[in-house]
Amino acid sequence: DVKVTQSSRYLVKRTGEKVFLECVQDMDHENMFWYRQDPGLGLRLIYFSYDVKMKEKGDIPEGYSVSREKKERFSLILESASTNQTSMYLCASSFSRDRGLRTEAFFGQGTRLTVV
Amino acid sequence: AQSVSQHNHHVILSEAASLELGCNYSYGGTVNLFWYVQYPGQHLQLLLKYFSGDPLVKGIKGFEAEFIKSKFSFNLRKPSVQWSDTAEYFCAVIAGGFKTIFGAGTRLFVKA
């Protein structure tokens, strides 16, 4: 079974802190994603990466950055946490089929971040 | 811009009732379509997917979905729900690129 592991289930941080969310997958997937999940808004893509050291902005990248130094690890960084970044953060990974077609994503358990 | 619309945000059913959750997407080209489910306290997991071929796809736990290209729809169905189907359901689309676009989700509550 694919396993996507997020480093924390719950985090409480203060406004202005730099926050690191870590994600590791064990299936050698090329693609990794960070989403935030908010009630009534579904999942919104923050950033994704389709290879080591590659990253692409999603729909809501403002206030976030990412790092992918190794294939299995994808980190989300909140440079200066703000209260409107209080949310559930989901990491996911997927592999690419022939011709780069993307397949279904496998998700971690999520990190519930509260910024006070 | 590409988008996914789920028609109902909250659905309440009694056990044994039939379920249909609507999903429409906006994209004119080739799509990959998915339904994901999130049970209380658990991670999101795949329920079923459509890439090509038979537009009626069957997933886990008795769920199925039908892709109707002319209607840009991918509705989820189950003939008889159980209390254990209480969860949030997300429709998702990969359309012409890397990104998976999710709908807002539908919370299903099944009364025992």
PDB file of C-alpha atoms in Angstrom:
ATOM      1  CA  ASP A   1       0.000   0.000   0.000  1.00  0.00           C
ATOM      2  CA  VAL A   2       1.072   3.517  -0.730  1.00  0.00           C
ATOM      3  CA  LYS A   3       1.868   5.437   2.362  1.00  0.00           C
ATOM      4  CA  VAL A   4       1.924   9.193   2.551  1.00  0.00           C
ATOM      5  CA  THR A   5       3.001  10.405   5.944  1.00  0.00           C
ATOM      6  CA  GLN A   6       2.665  13.912   7.268  1.00  0.00           C
ATOM      7  CA  SER A   7       4.895  14.817  10.161  1.00  0.00           C
ATOM      8  CA  SER A   8       2.209  16.238  12.458  1.00  0.00           C
ATOM      9  CA  ARG A   9      -1.523  15.733  12.915  1.00  0.00           C
ATOM     10  CA  TYR A  10      -2.013  18.932  14.896  1.00  0.00           C
ATOM     11  CA  LEU A  11       0.036  22.106  15.134  1.00  0.00           C
ATOM     12  CA  VAL A  12      -0.518  25.377  16.946  1.00  0.00           C
ATOM     13  CA  LYS A  13       1.690  28.276  15.918  1.00  0.00           C
ATOM     14  CA  ARG A  14       1.847  31.973  16.644  1.00  0.00           C
ATOM     15  CA  THR A  15       1.304  34.703  14.094  1.00  0.00           C
ATOM     16  CA  GLY A  16       4.556  35.571  12.357  1.00  0.00           C
ATOM     17  CA  GLU A  17       6.254  32.237  13.006  1.00  0.00           C
ATOM     18  CA  LYS A  18       7.883  30.298  10.198  1.00  0.00           C
ATOM     19  CA  VAL A  19       6.142  26.945   9.906  1.00  0.00           C
ATOM     20  CA  PHE A  20       7.367  23.772   8.233  1.00  0.00           C
ATOM     21  CA  LEU A  21       5.017  20.971   7.221  1.00  0.00           C
ATOM     22  CA  GLU A  22       6.718  17.811   6.107  1.00  0.00           C
ATOM     23  CA  CYS A  23       5.439  15.024   3.896  1.00  0.00           C
ATOM     24  CA  VAL A  24       7.053  11.737   2.915  1.00  0.00           C
ATOM     25  CA  GLN A  25       5.796   9.106   0.463  1.00  0.00           C
ATOM     26  CA  ASP A  26       7.177   5.617   0.071  1.00  0.00           C
ATOM     27  CA  MET A  27       6.085   4.645  -3.442  1.00  0.00           C
ATOM     28  CA  ASP A  28       8.599   6.467  -5.608  1.00  0.00           C
ATOM     29  CA  HIS A  29       5.905   8.746  -7.006  1.00  0.00           C
ATOM     30  CA  GLU A  30       7.027  11.548  -9.287  1.00  0.00           C
ATOM     31  CA  ASN A  31       4.276  13.980  -8.358  1.00  0.00           C
ATOM     32  CA  MET A  32       3.604  15.508  -4.976  1.00  0.00           C
ATOM     33  CA  PHE A  33       1.029  18.072  -3.950  1.00  0.00           C
ATOM     34  CA  TRP A  34       0.027  20.320  -1.092  1.00  0.00           C
ATOM     35  CA  TYR A  35      -3.624  21.228  -0.648  1.00  0.00           C
ATOM     36  CA  ARG A  36      -5.533  23.072   1.988  1.00  0.00           C
ATOM     37  CA  GLN A  37      -8.999  21.910   2.894  1.00  0.00           C
ATOM     38  CA  ASP A  38     -11.574  24.366   4.214  1.00  0.00           C
ATOM     39  CA  PRO A  39     -15.277  23.713   4.822  1.00  0.00           C
ATOM     40  CA  GLY A  40     -17.373  24.525   1.778  1.00  0.00           C
ATOM     41  CA  LEU A  41     -14.331  25.169  -0.392  1.00  0.00           C
ATOM     42  CA  GLY A  42     -13.137  21.642  -1.025  1.00  0.00           C
ATOM     43  CA  LEU A  43      -9.436  21.137  -1.628  1.00  0.00           C
ATOM     44  CA  ARG A  44      -7.428  23.981  -3.069  1.00  0.00           C
ATOM     45  CA  LEU A  45      -4.017  23.380  -4.547  1.00  0.00           C
ATOM     46  CA  ILE A  46      -1.184  25.388  -3.027  1.00  0.00           C
ATOM     47  CA  TYR A  47       1.866  23.983  -4.822  1.00  0.00           C
ATOM     48  CA  PHE A  48       2.855  20.837  -6.617  1.00  0.00           C
ATOM     49  CA  SER A  49       6.030  19.215  -7.806  1.00  0.00           C
ATOM     50  CA  TYR A  50       6.535  16.760 -10.634  1.00  0.00           C
ATOM     51  CA  ASP A  51      10.198  16.049  -9.999  1.00  0.00           C
ATOM     52  CA  VAL A  52      12.978  16.696  -7.549  1.00  0.00           C
ATOM     53  CA  LYS A  53      13.770  20.408  -7.255  1.00  0.00           C
ATOM     54  CA  MET A  54      10.822  21.224  -9.532  1.00  0.00           C
ATOM     55  CA  LYS A  55       7.815  23.129  -8.279  1.00  0.00           C
ATOM     56  CA  GLU A  56       4.772  24.776  -9.724  1.00  0.00           C
ATOM     57  CA  LYS A  57       2.327  27.201  -8.184  1.00  0.00           C
ATOM     58  CA  GLY A  58      -1.182  26.000  -7.636  1.00  0.00           C
ATOM     59  CA  ASP A  59      -4.257  28.128  -7.206  1.00  0.00           C
ATOM     60  CA  ILE A  60      -3.402  29.746  -3.858  1.00  0.00           C
ATOM     61  CA  PRO A  61       0.402  29.962  -3.479  1.00  0.00           C
ATOM     62  CA  GLU A  62       0.537  33.338  -1.731  1.00  0.00           C
ATOM     63  CA  GLY A  63       2.177  33.136   1.668  1.00  0.00           C
ATOM     64  CA  TYR A  64       3.591  29.670   1.025  1.00  0.00           C
ATOM     65  CA  SER A  65       6.711  28.140  -0.419  1.00  0.00           C
ATOM     66  CA  VAL A  66       7.818  24.553  -0.957  1.00  0.00           C
ATOM     67  CA  SER A  67      10.938  22.483  -1.129  1.00  0.00           C
ATOM     68  CA  ARG A  68      11.619  19.160  -2.799  1.00  0.00           C
ATOM     69  CA  GLU A  69      15.230  18.133  -2.357  1.00  0.00           C
ATOM     70  CA  LYS A  70      14.528  14.395  -2.449  1.00  0.00           C
ATOM     71  CA  LYS A  71      11.961  12.486  -4.453  1.00  0.00           C
ATOM     72  CA  GLU A  72      10.161  11.109  -1.430  1.00  0.00           C
ATOM     73  CA  ARG A  73       9.900  14.343   0.556  1.00  0.00           C
ATOM     74  CA  PHE A  74       7.899  17.504  -0.106  1.00  0.00           C
ATOM     75  CA  SER A  75       7.874  20.323   2.424  1.00  0.00           C
ATOM     76  CA  LEU A  76       5.441  23.192   2.722  1.00  0.00           C
ATOM     77  CA  ILE A  77       6.707  26.375   4.338  1.00  0.00           C
ATOM     78  CA  LEU A  78       4.644  29.185   5.741  1.00  0.00           C
ATOM     79  CA  GLU A  79       7.120  32.048   5.731  1.00  0.00           C
ATOM     80  CA  SER A  80       5.217  34.129   8.281  1.00  0.00           C
ATOM     81  CA  ALA A  81       2.126  32.426   9.575  1.00  0.00           C
ATOM     82  CA  SER A  82      -1.101  34.372   9.683  1.00  0.00           C
ATOM     83  CA  THR A  83      -4.481  33.567  11.192  1.00  0.00           C
ATOM     84  CA  ASN A  84      -6.054  33.142   7.751  1.00  0.00           C
ATOM     85  CA  GLN A  85      -3.722  30.209   7.196  1.00  0.00           C
ATOM     86  CA  THR A  86      -5.496  28.245   9.911  1.00  0.00           C
ATOM     87  CA  SER A  87      -6.670  25.200   8.002  1.00  0.00           C
ATOM     88  CA  MET A  88      -6.284  21.501   7.305  1.00  0.00           C
ATOM     89  CA  TYR A  89      -3.283  20.838   5.087  1.00  0.00           C
ATOM     90  CA  LEU A  90      -3.192  17.715   2.962  1.00  0.00           C
ATOM     91  CA  CYS A  91      -0.217  16.239   1.199  1.00  0.00           C
ATOM     92  CA  ALA A  92      -0.695  13.874  -1.729  1.00  0.00           C
ATOM     93  CA  SER A  93       1.391  11.973  -4.241  1.00  0.00           C
ATOM     94  CA  SER A  94       0.760  10.306  -7.578  1.00  0.00           C
ATOM     95  CA  PHE A  95       2.674   8.678 -10.378  1.00  0.00           C
ATOM     96  CA  SER A  96       2.588   9.488 -14.058  1.00  0.00           C
ATOM     97  CA  ARG A  97       1.389   7.006 -16.600  1.00  0.00           C
ATOM     98  CA  ASP A  98       2.566   6.888 -20.179  1.00  0.00           C
ATOM     99  CA  ARG A  99       2.849  10.266 -21.877  1.00  0.00           C
ATOM    100  CA  GLY A 100       2.778  11.984 -18.535  1.00  0.00           C
ATOM    101  CA  LEU A 101      -0.891  11.331 -17.800  1.00  0.00           C
ATOM    102  CA  ARG A 102      -1.530  11.795 -14.140  1.00  0.00           C
ATOM    103  CA  THR A 103      -3.269   9.175 -12.072  1.00  0.00           C
ATOM    104  CA  GLU A 104      -5.134   9.209  -8.826  1.00  0.00           C
ATOM    105  CA  ALA A 105      -3.631  10.866  -5.801  1.00  0.00           C
ATOM    106  CA  PHE A 106      -2.834   9.183  -2.507  1.00  0.00           C
ATOM    107  CA  PHE A 107      -3.314  11.362   0.526  1.00  0.00           C
ATOM    108  CA  GLY A 108      -1.762  11.709   3.923  1.00  0.00           C
ATOM    109  CA  GLN A 109      -3.778  12.062   7.124  1.00  0.00           C
ATOM    110  CA  GLY A 110      -3.582  15.800   7.095  1.00  0.00           C
ATOM    111  CA  THR A 111      -2.162  18.403   9.445  1.00  0.00           C
ATOM    112  CA  ARG A 112      -4.588  20.647  11.241  1.00  0.00           C
ATOM    113  CA  LEU A 113      -2.776  23.927  11.701  1.00  0.00           C
ATOM    114  CA  THR A 114      -4.061  26.612  14.005  1.00  0.00           C
ATOM    115  CA  VAL A 115      -2.401  30.018  13.925  1.00  0.00           C
ATOM    116  CA  VAL A 116      -3.095  32.156  16.976  1.00  0.00           C
TER     117      VAL A 116
ATOM    118  CA  ALA B   1     -10.903  28.421 -15.876  1.00  0.00           C
ATOM    119  CA  GLN B   2     -11.488  24.769 -15.175  1.00  0.00           C
ATOM    120  CA  SER B   3     -13.884  24.049 -12.351  1.00  0.00           C
ATOM    121  CA  VAL B   4     -15.810  21.249 -10.693  1.00  0.00           C
ATOM    122  CA  SER B   5     -19.292  21.750  -9.265  1.00  0.00           C
ATOM    123  CA  GLN B   6     -20.949  19.462  -6.776  1.00  0.00           C
ATOM    124  CA  HIS B   7     -24.641  20.094  -6.571  1.00  0.00           C
ATOM    125  CA  ASN B   8     -25.304  19.322  -2.937  1.00  0.00           C
ATOM    126  CA  HIS B   9     -23.232  20.356   0.032  1.00  0.00           C
ATOM    127  CA  HIS B  10     -25.184  18.302   2.562  1.00  0.00           C
ATOM    128  CA  VAL B  11     -27.293  15.183   2.027  1.00  0.00           C
ATOM    129  CA  ILE B  12     -29.194  13.275   4.692  1.00  0.00           C
ATOM    130  CA  LEU B  13     -30.579   9.838   3.894  1.00  0.00           C
ATOM    131  CA  SER B  14     -32.007   6.911   5.769  1.00  0.00           C
ATOM    132  CA  GLU B  15     -30.365   3.514   5.512  1.00  0.00           C
ATOM    133  CA  ALA B  16     -31.360   1.586   2.377  1.00  0.00           C
ATOM    134  CA  ALA B  17     -32.216   4.766   0.475  1.00  0.00           C
ATOM    135  CA  SER B  18     -30.656   5.289  -2.932  1.00  0.00           C
ATOM    136  CA  LEU B  19     -27.932   7.873  -3.394  1.00  0.00           C
ATOM    137  CA  GLU B  20     -26.994  10.078  -6.299  1.00  0.00           C
ATOM    138  CA  LEU B  21     -24.455  12.866  -5.924  1.00  0.00           C
ATOM    139  CA  GLY B  22     -24.087  15.227  -8.810  1.00  0.00           C
ATOM    140  CA  CYS B  23     -20.813  16.428 -10.281  1.00  0.00           C
ATOM    141  CA  ASN B  24     -20.243  18.662 -13.303  1.00  0.00           C
ATOM    142  CA  TYR B  25     -16.964  19.936 -14.655  1.00  0.00           C
ATOM    143  CA  SER B  26     -16.017  22.625 -17.110  1.00  0.00           C
ATOM    144  CA  TYR B  27     -13.410  21.515 -19.640  1.00  0.00           C
ATOM    145  CA  GLY B  28     -13.872  20.639 -23.288  1.00  0.00           C
ATOM    146  CA  GLY B  29     -10.999  18.213 -23.777  1.00  0.00           C
ATOM    147  CA  THR B  30      -9.967  14.835 -22.453  1.00  0.00           C
ATOM    148  CA  VAL B  31     -10.467  14.392 -18.729  1.00  0.00           C
ATOM    149  CA  ASN B  32      -9.651  11.911 -16.025  1.00  0.00           C
ATOM    150  CA  LEU B  33     -12.422  11.795 -13.438  1.00  0.00           C
ATOM    151  CA  PHE B  34     -12.412  10.670  -9.820  1.00  0.00           C
ATOM    152  CA  TRP B  35     -14.543  10.361  -6.757  1.00  0.00           C
ATOM    153  CA  TYR B  36     -12.782  10.424  -3.406  1.00  0.00           C
ATOM    154  CA  VAL B  37     -14.255   9.746   0.012  1.00  0.00           C
ATOM    155  CA  GLN B  38     -13.197  10.956   3.433  1.00  0.00           C
ATOM    156  CA  TYR B  39     -14.639   8.999   6.344  1.00  0.00           C
ATOM    157  CA  PRO B  40     -14.674  10.751   9.719  1.00  0.00           C
ATOM    158  CA  GLY B  41     -11.148  10.960  11.104  1.00  0.00           C
ATOM    159  CA  GLN B  42      -9.591   9.241   8.104  1.00  0.00           C
ATOM    160  CA  HIS B  43      -7.580  10.342   5.121  1.00  0.00           C
ATOM    161  CA  LEU B  44      -9.017  10.937   1.675  1.00  0.00           C
ATOM    162  CA  GLN B  45      -9.128   7.780  -0.383  1.00  0.00           C
ATOM    163  CA  LEU B  46     -10.105   6.882  -3.909  1.00  0.00           C
ATOM    164  CA  LEU B  47     -13.616   5.563  -4.430  1.00  0.00           C
ATOM    165  CA  LEU B  48     -13.500   5.142  -8.192  1.00  0.00           C
ATOM    166  CA  LYS B  49     -11.962   6.611 -11.335  1.00  0.00           C
ATOM    167  CA  TYR B  50     -12.607   6.998 -15.032  1.00  0.00           C
ATOM    168  CA  PHE B  51      -9.887   7.331 -17.643  1.00  0.00           C
ATOM    169  CA  SER B  52     -11.441   5.893 -20.794  1.00  0.00           C
ATOM    170  CA  GLY B  53     -13.664   3.087 -22.082  1.00  0.00           C
ATOM    171  CA  ASP B  54     -16.961   2.073 -20.492  1.00  0.00           C
ATOM    172  CA  PRO B  55     -18.511   5.264 -19.110  1.00  0.00           C
ATOM    173  CA  LEU B  56     -20.108   3.353 -16.257  1.00  0.00           C
ATOM    174  CA  VAL B  57     -17.431   2.636 -13.698  1.00  0.00           C
ATOM    175  CA  LYS B  58     -17.698   0.619 -10.536  1.00  0.00           C
ATOM    176  CA  GLY B  59     -15.798   1.376  -7.387  1.00  0.00           C
ATOM    177  CA  ILE B  60     -15.406   0.051  -3.909  1.00  0.00           C
ATOM    178  CA  LYS B  61     -18.256  -0.585  -1.451  1.00  0.00           C
ATOM    179  CA  GLY B  62     -20.960  -0.799  -4.133  1.00  0.00           C
ATOM    180  CA  PHE B  63     -20.494   2.690  -5.544  1.00  0.00           C
ATOM    181  CA  GLU B  64     -20.631   3.441  -9.238  1.00  0.00           C
ATOM    182  CA  ALA B  65     -20.434   6.536 -11.402  1.00  0.00           C
ATOM    183  CA  GLU B  66     -21.463   7.359 -14.932  1.00  0.00           C
ATOM    184  CA  PHE B  67     -19.518   9.655 -17.231  1.00  0.00           C
ATOM    185  CA  ILE B  68     -21.812  11.528 -19.606  1.00  0.00           C
ATOM    186  CA  LYS B  69     -19.559  13.496 -21.909  1.00  0.00           C
ATOM    187  CA  SER B  70     -22.340  15.544 -23.493  1.00  0.00           C
ATOM    188  CA  LYS B  71     -23.412  16.764 -20.076  1.00  0.00           C
ATOM    189  CA  PHE B  72     -19.903  17.174 -18.630  1.00  0.00           C
ATOM    190  CA  SER B  73     -21.118  15.104 -15.714  1.00  0.00           C
ATOM    191  CA  PHE B  74     -19.789  12.311 -13.537  1.00  0.00           C
ATOM    192  CA  ASN B  75     -22.496  11.498 -11.013  1.00  0.00           C
ATOM    193  CA  LEU B  76     -21.935   9.073  -8.159  1.00  0.00           C
ATOM    194  CA  ARG B  77     -24.584   6.489  -7.282  1.00  0.00           C
ATOM    195  CA  LYS B  78     -25.289   3.755  -4.808  1.00  0.00           C
ATOM    196  CA  PRO B  79     -28.539   1.785  -4.807  1.00  0.00           C
ATOM    197  CA  SER B  80     -28.777   1.301  -1.044  1.00  0.00           C
ATOM    198  CA  VAL B  81     -26.711   3.297   1.443  1.00  0.00           C
ATOM    199  CA  GLN B  82     -25.538   2.116   4.827  1.00  0.00           C
ATOM    200  CA  TRP B  83     -24.786   3.996   8.006  1.00  0.00           C
ATOM    201  CA  SER B  84     -21.083   3.362   7.341  1.00  0.00           C
ATOM    202  CA  ASP B  85     -21.315   5.454   4.147  1.00  0.00           C
ATOM    203  CA  THR B  86     -21.505   8.592   6.272  1.00  0.00           C
ATOM    204  CA  ALA B  87     -18.586  10.624   4.946  1.00  0.00           C
ATOM    205  CA  GLU B  88     -17.617  13.551   2.782  1.00  0.00           C
ATOM    206  CA  TYR B  89     -17.422  12.871  -0.948  1.00  0.00           C
ATOM    207  CA  PHE B  90     -15.312  14.822  -3.403  1.00  0.00           C
ATOM    208  CA  CYS B  91     -15.495  14.818  -7.162  1.00  0.00           C
ATOM    209  CA  ALA B  92     -12.201  15.609  -8.916  1.00  0.00           C
ATOM    210  CA  VAL B  93     -10.920  16.140 -12.438  1.00  0.00           C
ATOM    211  CA  ILE B  94      -7.528  16.087 -14.108  1.00  0.00           C
ATOM    212  CA  ALA B  95      -7.973  18.113 -17.259  1.00  0.00           C
ATOM    213  CA  GLY B  96      -5.139  18.632 -19.698  1.00  0.00           C
ATOM    214  CA  GLY B  97      -2.390  19.157 -17.176  1.00  0.00           C
ATOM    215  CA  PHE B  98      -0.837  18.295 -13.878  1.00  0.00           C
ATOM    216  CA  LYS B  99      -3.486  19.608 -11.589  1.00  0.00           C
ATOM    217  CA  THR B 100      -6.283  17.708  -9.947  1.00  0.00           C
ATOM    218  CA  ILE B 101      -9.209  20.075  -9.432  1.00  0.00           C
ATOM    219  CA  PHE B 102     -11.610  19.215  -6.628  1.00  0.00           C
ATOM    220  CA  GLY B 103     -15.207  20.100  -6.046  1.00  0.00           C
ATOM    221  CA  ALA B 104     -16.332  21.655  -2.780  1.00  0.00           C
ATOM    222  CA  GLY B 105     -17.435  18.292  -1.386  1.00  0.00           C
ATOM    223  CA  THR B 106     -20.741  16.787  -0.295  1.00  0.00           C
ATOM    224  CA  ARG B 107     -21.274  15.729   3.296  1.00  0.00           C
ATOM    225  CA  LEU B 108     -23.463  12.643   3.450  1.00  0.00           C
ATOM    226  CA  PHE B 109     -25.126  11.636   6.686  1.00  0.00           C
ATOM    227  CA  VAL B 110     -26.923   8.302   6.770  1.00  0.00           C
ATOM    228  CA  LYS B 111     -29.427   7.791   9.563  1.00  0.00           C
ATOM    229  CA  ALA B 112     -29.473   4.322  11.053  1.00  0.00           C
TER     230      ALA B 112
END
